[in-house]
GROMACS .gro file of C-alpha atoms in nm:
model
  479
    1UNK     CA    1  -1.635  -1.123 -13.677
    2UNK     CA    2  -1.656  -1.202 -14.049
    3UNK     CA    3  -1.395  -1.428 -14.204
    4UNK     CA    4  -1.171  -1.301 -14.490
    5UNK     CA    5  -1.373  -1.505 -14.741
    6UNK     CA    6  -1.700  -1.358 -14.612
    7UNK     CA    7  -1.562  -1.004 -14.635
    8UNK     CA    8  -1.449  -1.051 -14.996
    9UNK     CA    9  -1.781  -1.216 -15.088
   10UNK     CA   10  -1.983  -0.929 -14.940
   11UNK     CA   11  -1.757  -0.680 -15.116
   12UNK     CA   12  -1.816  -0.858 -15.448
   13UNK     CA   13  -2.195  -0.851 -15.401
   14UNK     CA   14  -2.192  -0.482 -15.311
   15UNK     CA   15  -1.967  -0.406 -15.610
   16UNK     CA   16  -2.211  -0.582 -15.843
   17UNK     CA   17  -2.495  -0.364 -15.711
   18UNK     CA   18  -2.288  -0.049 -15.770
   19UNK     CA   19  -2.175  -0.140 -16.123
   20UNK     CA   20  -2.477   0.011 -16.310
   21UNK     CA   21  -2.383   0.355 -16.172
   22UNK     CA   22  -2.021   0.350 -16.281
   23UNK     CA   23  -2.095   0.450 -16.643
   24UNK     CA   24  -2.288   0.760 -16.539
   25UNK     CA   25  -2.021   0.851 -16.285
   26UNK     CA   26  -1.756   0.835 -16.557
   27UNK     CA   27  -1.968   1.056 -16.784
   28UNK     CA   28  -1.997   1.311 -16.502
   29UNK     CA   29  -1.623   1.302 -16.438
   30UNK     CA   30  -1.548   1.348 -16.809
   31UNK     CA   31  -1.741   1.678 -16.822
   32UNK     CA   32  -1.677   1.816 -16.471
   33UNK     CA   33  -1.336   1.681 -16.365
   34UNK     CA   34  -1.184   1.541 -16.685
   35UNK     CA   35  -0.873   1.326 -16.664
   36UNK     CA   36  -0.568   1.417 -16.878
   37UNK     CA   37  -0.641   1.128 -17.116
   38UNK     CA   38  -1.015   1.196 -17.139
   39UNK     CA   39  -1.197   1.303 -17.455
   40UNK     CA   40  -1.145   1.671 -17.550
   41UNK     CA   41  -1.370   1.912 -17.360
   42UNK     CA   42  -1.486   2.214 -17.561
   43UNK     CA   43  -1.694   2.395 -17.295
   44UNK     CA   44  -1.560   2.442 -16.941
   45UNK     CA   45  -1.878   2.581 -16.783
   46UNK     CA   46  -1.954   2.264 -16.589
   47UNK     CA   47  -1.596   2.216 -16.470
   48UNK     CA   48  -1.577   2.574 -16.346
   49UNK     CA   49  -1.919   2.558 -16.176
   50UNK     CA   50  -1.837   2.226 -16.007
   51UNK     CA   51  -1.518   2.368 -15.857
   52UNK     CA   52  -1.706   2.679 -15.742
   53UNK     CA   53  -1.976   2.470 -15.575
   54UNK     CA   54  -1.719   2.256 -15.391
   55UNK     CA   55  -1.539   2.570 -15.273
   56UNK     CA   56  -1.869   2.725 -15.163
   57UNK     CA   57  -1.960   2.415 -14.963
   58UNK     CA   58  -1.623   2.436 -14.789
   59UNK     CA   59  -1.672   2.805 -14.707
   60UNK     CA   60  -2.037   2.775 -14.602
   61UNK     CA   61  -2.029   2.447 -14.406
   62UNK     CA   62  -1.678   2.397 -14.263
   63UNK     CA   63  -1.485   2.720 -14.322
   64UNK     CA   64  -1.111   2.671 -14.256
   65UNK     CA   65  -0.959   2.857 -13.961
   66UNK     CA   66  -1.305   2.937 -13.828
   67UNK     CA   67  -1.523   2.780 -13.562
   68UNK     CA   68  -1.812   2.613 -13.741
   69UNK     CA   69  -1.932   2.401 -13.447
   70UNK     CA   70  -1.976   2.425 -13.071
   71UNK     CA   71  -2.058   2.213 -12.768
   72UNK     CA   72  -2.334   2.305 -12.526
   73UNK     CA   73  -2.476   2.133 -12.214
   74UNK     CA   74  -2.746   1.886 -12.302
   75UNK     CA   75  -2.954   1.982 -11.996
   76UNK     CA   76  -3.009   2.304 -11.811
   77UNK     CA   77  -2.819   2.307 -11.484
   78UNK     CA   78  -3.002   2.470 -11.192
   79UNK     CA   79  -2.685   2.590 -11.022
   80UNK     CA   80  -2.561   2.886 -11.225
   81UNK     CA   81  -2.201   2.846 -11.110
   82UNK     CA   82  -2.204   2.479 -11.207
   83UNK     CA   83  -2.364   2.571 -11.539
   84UNK     CA   84  -2.083   2.817 -11.605
   85UNK     CA   85  -1.822   2.549 -11.525
   86UNK     CA   86  -1.989   2.299 -11.759
   87UNK     CA   87  -2.015   2.554 -12.037
   88UNK     CA   88  -1.651   2.651 -11.991
   89UNK     CA   89  -1.535   2.288 -12.002
   90UNK     CA   90  -1.732   2.225 -12.320
   91UNK     CA   91  -1.596   2.543 -12.476
   92UNK     CA   92  -1.240   2.434 -12.397
   93UNK     CA   93  -1.307   2.093 -12.554
   94UNK     CA   94  -1.440   2.261 -12.868
   95UNK     CA   95  -1.136   2.490 -12.881
   96UNK     CA   96  -0.905   2.189 -12.847
   97UNK     CA   97  -1.076   2.013 -13.136
   98UNK     CA   98  -1.065   2.330 -13.345
   99UNK     CA   99  -0.691   2.358 -13.287
  100UNK     CA  100  -0.634   2.002 -13.406
  101UNK     CA  101  -0.848   2.065 -13.716
  102UNK     CA  102  -0.652   2.381 -13.797
  103UNK     CA  103  -0.319   2.197 -13.772
  104UNK     CA  104  -0.435   1.899 -13.976
  105UNK     CA  105  -0.503   1.848 -14.347
  106UNK     CA  106  -0.879   1.871 -14.292
  107UNK     CA  107  -0.945   2.164 -14.526
  108UNK     CA  108  -0.756   2.004 -14.816
  109UNK     CA  109  -0.915   1.661 -14.791
  110UNK     CA  110  -1.273   1.767 -14.722
  111UNK     CA  111  -1.260   1.992 -15.030
  112UNK     CA  112  -1.162   1.691 -15.241
  113UNK     CA  113  -1.446   1.493 -15.085
  114UNK     CA  114  -1.684   1.777 -15.177
  115UNK     CA  115  -1.566   1.750 -15.540
  116UNK     CA  116  -1.667   1.383 -15.538
  117UNK     CA  117  -1.997   1.480 -15.375
  118UNK     CA  118  -2.077   1.733 -15.648
  119UNK     CA  119  -1.987   1.496 -15.933
  120UNK     CA  120  -2.116   1.158 -15.813
  121UNK     CA  121  -2.358   1.268 -15.541
  122UNK     CA  122  -2.164   1.074 -15.273
  123UNK     CA  123  -1.848   1.157 -15.080
  124UNK     CA  124  -1.631   0.954 -14.844
  125UNK     CA  125  -1.392   1.089 -14.580
  126UNK     CA  126  -1.155   0.877 -14.372
  127UNK     CA  127  -1.069   1.011 -14.024
  128UNK     CA  128  -0.767   0.844 -13.863
  129UNK     CA  129  -0.560   0.905 -13.554
  130UNK     CA  130  -0.221   1.047 -13.647
  131UNK     CA  131   0.096   0.905 -13.491
  132UNK     CA  132   0.207   1.062 -13.164
  133UNK     CA  133   0.443   1.350 -13.227
  134UNK     CA  134   0.267   1.499 -13.530
  135UNK     CA  135   0.124   1.850 -13.516
  136UNK     CA  136  -0.233   1.722 -13.504
  137UNK     CA  137  -0.386   1.408 -13.359
  138UNK     CA  138  -0.615   1.385 -13.662
  139UNK     CA  139  -0.540   1.276 -14.016
  140UNK     CA  140  -0.795   1.295 -14.297
  141UNK     CA  141  -0.814   1.126 -14.636
  142UNK     CA  142  -1.067   1.180 -14.913
  143UNK     CA  143  -1.141   0.832 -15.048
  144UNK     CA  144  -1.219   0.830 -15.424
  145UNK     CA  145  -1.558   0.683 -15.500
  146UNK     CA  146  -1.405   0.454 -15.763
  147UNK     CA  147  -1.226   0.275 -15.477
  148UNK     CA  148  -1.520   0.262 -15.236
  149UNK     CA  149  -1.825   0.039 -15.218
  150UNK     CA  150  -2.099   0.139 -14.975
  151UNK     CA  151  -2.401  -0.028 -14.817
  152UNK     CA  152  -2.691   0.131 -14.635
  153UNK     CA  153  -2.781   0.004 -14.289
  154UNK     CA  154  -3.112  -0.018 -14.109
  155UNK     CA  155  -3.060   0.338 -13.981
  156UNK     CA  156  -3.065   0.472 -14.336
  157UNK     CA  157  -2.699   0.573 -14.324
  158UNK     CA  158  -2.406   0.441 -14.525
  159UNK     CA  159  -2.250   0.261 -14.230
  160UNK     CA  160  -2.086  -0.032 -14.415
  161UNK     CA  161  -1.784   0.071 -14.622
  162UNK     CA  162  -1.548  -0.132 -14.838
  163UNK     CA  163  -1.231   0.023 -14.973
  164UNK     CA  164  -1.030  -0.165 -15.236
  165UNK     CA  165  -0.663  -0.086 -15.301
  166UNK     CA  166  -0.361  -0.243 -15.471
  167UNK     CA  167  -0.043  -0.209 -15.266
  168UNK     CA  168   0.300  -0.363 -15.263
  169UNK     CA  169   0.424  -0.551 -14.958
  170UNK     CA  170   0.637  -0.250 -14.860
  171UNK     CA  171   0.337  -0.016 -14.882
  172UNK     CA  172   0.130  -0.256 -14.670
  173UNK     CA  173   0.400  -0.263 -14.401
  174UNK     CA  174   0.418   0.117 -14.405
  175UNK     CA  175   0.044   0.153 -14.353
  176UNK     CA  176  -0.002  -0.135 -14.109
  177UNK     CA  177   0.334  -0.184 -13.932
  178UNK     CA  178   0.205  -0.471 -13.719
  179UNK     CA  179   0.082  -0.667 -14.019
  180UNK     CA  180   0.249  -1.001 -14.087
  181UNK     CA  181   0.330  -0.985 -14.456
  182UNK     CA  182   0.614  -1.162 -14.632
  183UNK     CA  183   0.764  -1.052 -14.961
  184UNK     CA  184   0.925  -1.308 -15.188
  185UNK     CA  185   1.278  -1.227 -15.296
  186UNK     CA  186   1.311  -1.098 -15.649
  187UNK     CA  187   1.579  -0.973 -15.879
  188UNK     CA  188   1.688  -0.613 -15.886
  189UNK     CA  189   1.506  -0.545 -16.213
  190UNK     CA  190   1.187  -0.729 -16.115
  191UNK     CA  191   0.899  -0.503 -16.012
  192UNK     CA  192   0.727  -0.616 -15.690
  193UNK     CA  193   0.364  -0.712 -15.750
  194UNK     CA  194   0.076  -0.517 -15.606
  195UNK     CA  195  -0.155  -0.718 -15.385
  196UNK     CA  196  -0.527  -0.658 -15.360
  197UNK     CA  197  -0.622  -0.516 -15.020
  198UNK     CA  198  -0.983  -0.471 -14.906
  199UNK     CA  199  -1.052  -0.256 -14.602
  200UNK     CA  200  -1.397  -0.311 -14.452
  201UNK     CA  201  -1.583  -0.122 -14.176
  202UNK     CA  202  -1.928  -0.215 -14.048
  203UNK     CA  203  -2.142  -0.147 -13.739
  204UNK     CA  204  -2.138  -0.387 -13.446
  205UNK     CA  205  -2.419  -0.350 -13.190
  206UNK     CA  206  -2.191  -0.462 -12.907
  207UNK     CA  207  -1.867  -0.287 -12.998
  208UNK     CA  208  -1.965   0.025 -13.192
  209UNK     CA  209  -1.787  -0.038 -13.521
  210UNK     CA  210  -1.546  -0.300 -13.647
  211UNK     CA  211  -1.274  -0.270 -13.906
  212UNK     CA  212  -1.090  -0.548 -14.086
  213UNK     CA  213  -0.824  -0.548 -14.357
  214UNK     CA  214  -0.799  -0.847 -14.591
  215UNK     CA  215  -0.514  -0.908 -14.834
  216UNK     CA  216  -0.510  -1.149 -15.124
  217UNK     CA  217  -0.177  -1.326 -15.140
  218UNK     CA  218   0.001  -1.383 -15.470
  219UNK     CA  219  -0.162  -1.726 -15.494
  220UNK     CA  220  -0.511  -1.573 -15.443
  221UNK     CA  221  -0.556  -1.687 -15.082
  222UNK     CA  222  -0.731  -1.423 -14.865
  223UNK     CA  223  -0.578  -1.352 -14.528
  224UNK     CA  224  -0.671  -1.121 -14.242
  225UNK     CA  225  -0.412  -0.845 -14.228
  226UNK     CA  226  -0.542  -0.629 -13.941
  227UNK     CA  227  -0.856  -0.572 -13.738
  228UNK     CA  228  -0.983  -0.321 -13.484
  229UNK     CA  229  -1.279  -0.183 -13.293
  230UNK     CA  230  -1.389   0.179 -13.285
  231UNK     CA  231  -1.647   0.375 -13.090
  232UNK     CA  232  -1.715   0.576 -13.407
  233UNK     CA  233  -1.656   0.458 -13.762
  234UNK     CA  234  -1.340   0.603 -13.920
  235UNK     CA  235  -1.522   0.619 -14.256
  236UNK     CA  236  -1.778   0.896 -14.300
  237UNK     CA  237  -1.997   0.863 -14.611
  238UNK     CA  238  -2.238   1.140 -14.707
  239UNK     CA  239  -2.473   1.215 -14.996
  240UNK     CA  240  -2.603   1.520 -15.182
  241UNK     CA  241  -2.951   1.390 -15.261
  242UNK     CA  242  -3.101   1.048 -15.207
  243UNK     CA  243  -3.392   0.890 -15.391
  244UNK     CA  244  -3.596   0.635 -15.191
  245UNK     CA  245  -3.478   0.283 -15.263
  246UNK     CA  246  -3.132   0.388 -15.379
  247UNK     CA  247  -2.808   0.355 -15.185
  248UNK     CA  248  -2.582   0.611 -15.348
  249UNK     CA  249  -2.663   0.979 -15.381
  250UNK     CA  250  -2.735   1.187 -15.686
  251UNK     CA  251  -2.526   1.495 -15.753
  252UNK     CA  252  -2.599   1.823 -15.934
  253UNK     CA  253  -2.365   1.735 -16.223
  254UNK     CA  254  -2.577   1.431 -16.310
  255UNK     CA  255  -2.888   1.650 -16.313
  256UNK     CA  256  -2.727   1.896 -16.554
  257UNK     CA  257  -2.557   1.629 -16.768
  258UNK     CA  258  -2.790   1.666 -17.074
  259UNK     CA  259  -2.731   2.043 -17.085
  260UNK     CA  260  -2.357   1.995 -17.031
  261UNK     CA  261  -2.332   1.751 -17.321
  262UNK     CA  262  -2.537   1.977 -17.548
  263UNK     CA  263  -2.328   2.284 -17.463
  264UNK     CA  264  -2.011   2.089 -17.530
  265UNK     CA  265  -2.142   1.984 -17.873
  266UNK     CA  266  -2.259   2.336 -17.959
  267UNK     CA  267  -1.917   2.483 -17.879
  268UNK     CA  268  -1.753   2.211 -18.089
  269UNK     CA  269  -1.975   2.304 -18.387
  270UNK     CA  270  -1.913   2.675 -18.331
  271UNK     CA  271  -1.538   2.616 -18.340
  272UNK     CA  272  -1.568   2.411 -18.659
  273UNK     CA  273  -1.782   2.685 -18.816
  274UNK     CA  274  -1.526   2.948 -18.709
  275UNK     CA  275  -1.250   2.743 -18.869
  276UNK     CA  276  -1.446   2.727 -19.194
  277UNK     CA  277  -1.516   3.101 -19.178
  278UNK     CA  278  -1.147   3.176 -19.124
  279UNK     CA  279  -0.998   2.944 -19.386
  280UNK     CA  280  -1.295   2.886 -19.615
  281UNK     CA  281  -1.380   2.589 -19.836
  282UNK     CA  282  -1.229   2.595 -20.182
  283UNK     CA  283  -1.286   2.413 -20.509
  284UNK     CA  284  -1.039   2.371 -20.793
  285UNK     CA  285  -1.080   2.276 -21.160
  286UNK     CA  286  -0.865   1.981 -21.272
  287UNK     CA  287  -0.683   2.168 -21.549
  288UNK     CA  288  -0.361   1.969 -21.537
  289UNK     CA  289  -0.166   2.265 -21.393
  290UNK     CA  290  -0.318   2.335 -21.050
  291UNK     CA  291  -0.228   2.070 -20.792
  292UNK     CA  292  -0.448   2.115 -20.479
  293UNK     CA  293  -0.208   1.900 -20.276
  294UNK     CA  294   0.068   2.164 -20.308
  295UNK     CA  295  -0.147   2.474 -20.258
  296UNK     CA  296  -0.064   2.679 -19.946
  297UNK     CA  297  -0.313   2.953 -19.854
  298UNK     CA  298  -0.068   3.207 -19.710
  299UNK     CA  299  -0.034   3.582 -19.770
  300UNK     CA  300   0.151   3.656 -20.096
  301UNK     CA  301   0.109   3.306 -20.233
  302UNK     CA  302   0.103   3.264 -20.617
  303UNK     CA  303  -0.119   2.978 -20.731
  304UNK     CA  304  -0.066   2.871 -21.097
  305UNK     CA  305  -0.357   2.782 -21.325
  306UNK     CA  306  -0.403   2.687 -21.693
  307UNK     CA  307  -0.524   2.946 -21.947
  308UNK     CA  308  -0.905   2.957 -21.952
  309UNK     CA  309  -0.933   2.770 -21.621
  310UNK     CA  310  -1.117   2.920 -21.324
  311UNK     CA  311  -0.838   2.805 -21.093
  312UNK     CA  312  -0.900   2.800 -20.719
  313UNK     CA  313  -1.237   2.950 -20.623
  314UNK     CA  314  -1.402   2.975 -20.280
  315UNK     CA  315  -1.715   2.775 -20.208
  316UNK     CA  316  -1.994   2.987 -20.058
  317UNK     CA  317  -2.104   2.881 -19.710
  318UNK     CA  318  -2.468   2.765 -19.688
  319UNK     CA  319  -2.541   2.997 -19.393
  320UNK     CA  320  -2.414   3.125 -19.059
  321UNK     CA  321  -2.435   2.978 -18.710
  322UNK     CA  322  -2.519   3.292 -18.513
  323UNK     CA  323  -2.821   3.129 -18.345
  324UNK     CA  324  -2.580   2.903 -18.160
  325UNK     CA  325  -2.480   3.190 -17.930
  326UNK     CA  326  -2.838   3.223 -17.809
  327UNK     CA  327  -2.862   2.850 -17.743
  328UNK     CA  328  -2.521   2.842 -17.575
  329UNK     CA  329  -2.602   3.132 -17.342
  330UNK     CA  330  -2.922   2.961 -17.230
  331UNK     CA  331  -2.743   2.629 -17.176
  332UNK     CA  332  -2.463   2.785 -16.972
  333UNK     CA  333  -2.715   2.969 -16.755
  334UNK     CA  334  -2.901   2.646 -16.681
  335UNK     CA  335  -2.576   2.460 -16.606
  336UNK     CA  336  -2.457   2.724 -16.359
  337UNK     CA  337  -2.802   2.735 -16.206
  338UNK     CA  338  -2.812   2.358 -16.157
  339UNK     CA  339  -2.467   2.365 -15.996
  340UNK     CA  340  -2.563   2.668 -15.782
  341UNK     CA  341  -2.254   2.853 -15.904
  342UNK     CA  342  -2.411   3.200 -15.896
  343UNK     CA  343  -2.645   3.142 -15.602
  344UNK     CA  344  -2.422   3.034 -15.314
  345UNK     CA  345  -2.096   3.212 -15.396
  346UNK     CA  346  -2.034   3.554 -15.247
  347UNK     CA  347  -2.179   3.836 -15.452
  348UNK     CA  348  -1.936   4.070 -15.628
  349UNK     CA  349  -2.178   4.360 -15.585
  350UNK     CA  350  -2.016   4.640 -15.388
  351UNK     CA  351  -2.190   4.831 -15.111
  352UNK     CA  352  -2.455   4.571 -15.025
  353UNK     CA  353  -2.677   4.668 -14.732
  354UNK     CA  354  -2.723   4.444 -14.429
  355UNK     CA  355  -3.072   4.357 -14.552
  356UNK     CA  356  -2.938   4.253 -14.894
  357UNK     CA  357  -2.667   4.037 -14.734
  358UNK     CA  358  -2.924   3.872 -14.505
  359UNK     CA  359  -3.163   3.809 -14.795
  360UNK     CA  360  -2.884   3.656 -15.008
  361UNK     CA  361  -2.785   3.432 -14.718
  362UNK     CA  362  -3.147   3.330 -14.670
  363UNK     CA  363  -3.170   3.242 -15.041
  364UNK     CA  364  -2.861   3.022 -15.009
  365UNK     CA  365  -3.015   2.852 -14.706
  366UNK     CA  366  -3.338   2.782 -14.897
  367UNK     CA  367  -3.149   2.637 -15.195
  368UNK     CA  368  -2.935   2.413 -14.976
  369UNK     CA  369  -3.195   2.346 -14.708
  370UNK     CA  370  -3.257   1.977 -14.773
  371UNK     CA  371  -2.896   1.910 -14.873
  372UNK     CA  372  -2.764   2.090 -14.565
  373UNK     CA  373  -2.988   1.885 -14.339
  374UNK     CA  374  -2.856   1.564 -14.494
  375UNK     CA  375  -2.494   1.680 -14.476
  376UNK     CA  376  -2.540   1.779 -14.114
  377UNK     CA  377  -2.673   1.433 -14.027
  378UNK     CA  378  -2.435   1.228 -14.245
  379UNK     CA  379  -2.115   1.437 -14.242
  380UNK     CA  380  -2.090   1.706 -13.974
  381UNK     CA  381  -2.230   1.520 -13.672
  382UNK     CA  382  -2.037   1.193 -13.734
  383UNK     CA  383  -1.724   1.395 -13.814
  384UNK     CA  384  -1.726   1.584 -13.483
  385UNK     CA  385  -1.815   1.266 -13.291
  386UNK     CA  386  -1.527   1.073 -13.450
  387UNK     CA  387  -1.276   1.354 -13.384
  388UNK     CA  388  -1.389   1.386 -13.021
  389UNK     CA  389  -1.352   1.009 -12.977
  390UNK     CA  390  -0.990   1.028 -13.095
  391UNK     CA  391  -0.910   1.319 -12.864
  392UNK     CA  392  -1.092   1.154 -12.574
  393UNK     CA  393  -0.886   0.838 -12.618
  394UNK     CA  394  -0.570   1.049 -12.608
  395UNK     CA  395  -0.684   1.222 -12.289
  396UNK     CA  396  -0.688   1.571 -12.440
  397UNK     CA  397  -1.055   1.632 -12.362
  398UNK     CA  398  -1.286   1.501 -12.087
  399UNK     CA  399  -1.494   1.190 -12.138
  400UNK     CA  400  -1.799   1.352 -12.296
  401UNK     CA  401  -2.029   1.227 -12.567
  402UNK     CA  402  -2.205   1.465 -12.809
  403UNK     CA  403  -2.510   1.238 -12.811
  404UNK     CA  404  -2.765   1.476 -12.664
  405UNK     CA  405  -2.739   1.324 -12.316
  406UNK     CA  406  -2.405   1.466 -12.200
  407UNK     CA  407  -2.352   1.741 -12.455
  408UNK     CA  408  -2.516   1.859 -12.772
  409UNK     CA  409  -2.361   1.986 -13.091
  410UNK     CA  410  -2.432   2.335 -13.216
  411UNK     CA  411  -2.333   2.458 -13.559
  412UNK     CA  412  -2.199   2.805 -13.626
  413UNK     CA  413  -2.105   2.789 -13.993
  414UNK     CA  414  -2.216   3.079 -14.216
  415UNK     CA  415  -2.501   2.870 -14.354
  416UNK     CA  416  -2.612   2.752 -14.009
  417UNK     CA  417  -2.623   3.107 -13.875
  418UNK     CA  418  -2.863   3.233 -14.140
  419UNK     CA  419  -3.173   3.136 -13.945
  420UNK     CA  420  -3.017   3.254 -13.618
  421UNK     CA  421  -2.951   3.597 -13.767
  422UNK     CA  422  -3.308   3.613 -13.896
  423UNK     CA  423  -3.445   3.521 -13.551
  424UNK     CA  424  -3.220   3.780 -13.387
  425UNK     CA  425  -3.333   4.047 -13.633
  426UNK     CA  426  -3.699   3.968 -13.560
  427UNK     CA  427  -3.636   3.981 -13.184
  428UNK     CA  428  -3.456   4.315 -13.206
  429UNK     CA  429  -3.741   4.453 -13.415
  430UNK     CA  430  -3.987   4.344 -13.145
  431UNK     CA  431  -3.777   4.501 -12.869
  432UNK     CA  432  -3.762   4.829 -13.057
  433UNK     CA  433  -4.137   4.824 -13.116
  434UNK     CA  434  -4.209   4.741 -12.752
  435UNK     CA  435  -3.985   5.024 -12.634
  436UNK     CA  436  -4.203   5.274 -12.821
  437UNK     CA  437  -4.521   5.160 -12.644
  438UNK     CA  438  -4.440   5.332 -12.317
  439UNK     CA  439  -4.318   5.245 -11.967
  440UNK     CA  440  -4.579   4.973 -11.907
  441UNK     CA  441  -4.471   4.782 -12.220
  442UNK     CA  442  -4.103   4.822 -12.135
  443UNK     CA  443  -4.174   4.689 -11.785
  444UNK     CA  444  -4.284   4.356 -11.933
  445UNK     CA  445  -3.942   4.302 -12.094
  446UNK     CA  446  -3.656   4.119 -11.924
  447UNK     CA  447  -3.350   4.291 -12.068
  448UNK     CA  448  -3.089   4.053 -11.916
  449UNK     CA  449  -3.283   3.751 -12.044
  450UNK     CA  450  -3.309   3.911 -12.388
  451UNK     CA  451  -2.934   3.978 -12.391
  452UNK     CA  452  -2.860   3.617 -12.294
  453UNK     CA  453  -3.093   3.485 -12.562
  454UNK     CA  454  -2.930   3.705 -12.827
  455UNK     CA  455  -2.584   3.594 -12.713
  456UNK     CA  456  -2.687   3.229 -12.732
  457UNK     CA  457  -2.856   3.272 -13.071
  458UNK     CA  458  -2.570   3.465 -13.229
  459UNK     CA  459  -2.304   3.231 -13.087
  460UNK     CA  460  -2.137   3.472 -12.846
  461UNK     CA  461  -1.875   3.308 -12.619
  462UNK     CA  462  -2.015   3.229 -12.272
  463UNK     CA  463  -1.721   3.386 -12.087
  464UNK     CA  464  -1.836   3.738 -12.180
  465UNK     CA  465  -2.162   3.690 -11.987
  466UNK     CA  466  -2.215   3.727 -11.614
  467UNK     CA  467  -2.373   3.438 -11.424
  468UNK     CA  468  -2.751   3.462 -11.416
  469UNK     CA  469  -2.761   3.511 -11.037
  470UNK     CA  470  -2.474   3.758 -11.027
  471UNK     CA  471  -2.536   4.112 -10.908
  472UNK     CA  472  -2.576   4.332 -11.214
  473UNK     CA  473  -2.307   4.590 -11.263
  474UNK     CA  474  -2.417   4.942 -11.174
  475UNK     CA  475  -2.371   5.198 -11.448
  476UNK     CA  476  -2.098   5.445 -11.374
  477UNK     CA  477  -2.194   5.811 -11.350
  478UNK     CA  478  -1.970   6.108 -11.398
  479UNK     CA  479  -1.981   6.386 -11.143
   0.00000   0.00000   0.00000
């Protein structure tokens, strides 16, 4: 167990390594998720595309109120009845977890984590056990990347997490009721100070994961506030794209940042040019009568001038700025393409055929192939494992581990099913072709086995299938 001083020292070293990225992150936030006090934003293409991409990730990876995962036996059981019992138990465990996810704030918080993922290339989700009596046993929190410092372990994953916060003594007691924290008495008008709190989680080969909370007292002395051990880390860090040798990910907003800045500047110049075109630029002769400071260019205005003076005359513009529309259209197309805004979202085309829908889904899978594989390894698998650990500790599901030895995870999100639908379509095409080759070709086919394979590939529930050794139902005939 690390001491409070060691935890703060390691946090400081990790923060120093992260500091060179903070400027670029702020630039990405300013153009994609600008704060109310940020510099004025003239083009909202990037902000709109970033929100669309985050919403598409939510719908394609972890759609709310829909089963996007499953549990299957890790090994094939010889006894068909026992296999059915195992499959049923795993299905009930998956249904229990799905119910807790539906009743929790999972959809809200994971969407916010996806926004961080799109902008900075890295997201962080905290999965905690909710107090007994709440609707769900799970509670989720999207941790802002500005508060988090991450370190990569020997496994290549971001398994060491530091979270820095500033809380009052009352807020500390509310979050950690068992913490021993004393608050000095103050006057009624005196605002209580906020203490620096660092929450650290790191892997422990003997105990899974450890968590410690360190608080800096008002005199600067660090003190251990709370500690715990977990089978699975409560912090889940995931990345969009990772370059070898780097710890944090790279997001699509950073890739499109030059085009975003250029489009913002072009729109600013277009607006300035439109203002000039609407109001014009005027020049006035100093004739002792006309005072430019009192001139108001409004309909019906009478502007005095001296006899023989040219008065107020418009200044001809040097040219127009029509070429900017061509540049702006190209920039916006590249920005939306880099943020996959028009490639993953559902098409608005009406009357699409099944082949067109399948091809569009396959295109989305190709675009997100590498990213989906990383998100599956760094987000989805640890997320399900952590949630199952919480439910297992509460006794709501049996003691099973989705580690490939007791049970294995299957994914049934829209993006995960793209390849399954393609495999099923190819198999059905083969069955149709084989059926046209005559009785001898049809005799080589095992129809029940084909039906079971299609059910397994397309994610059909196991309870609709008969056991493999059951007597097949005889077709009913009408007399």
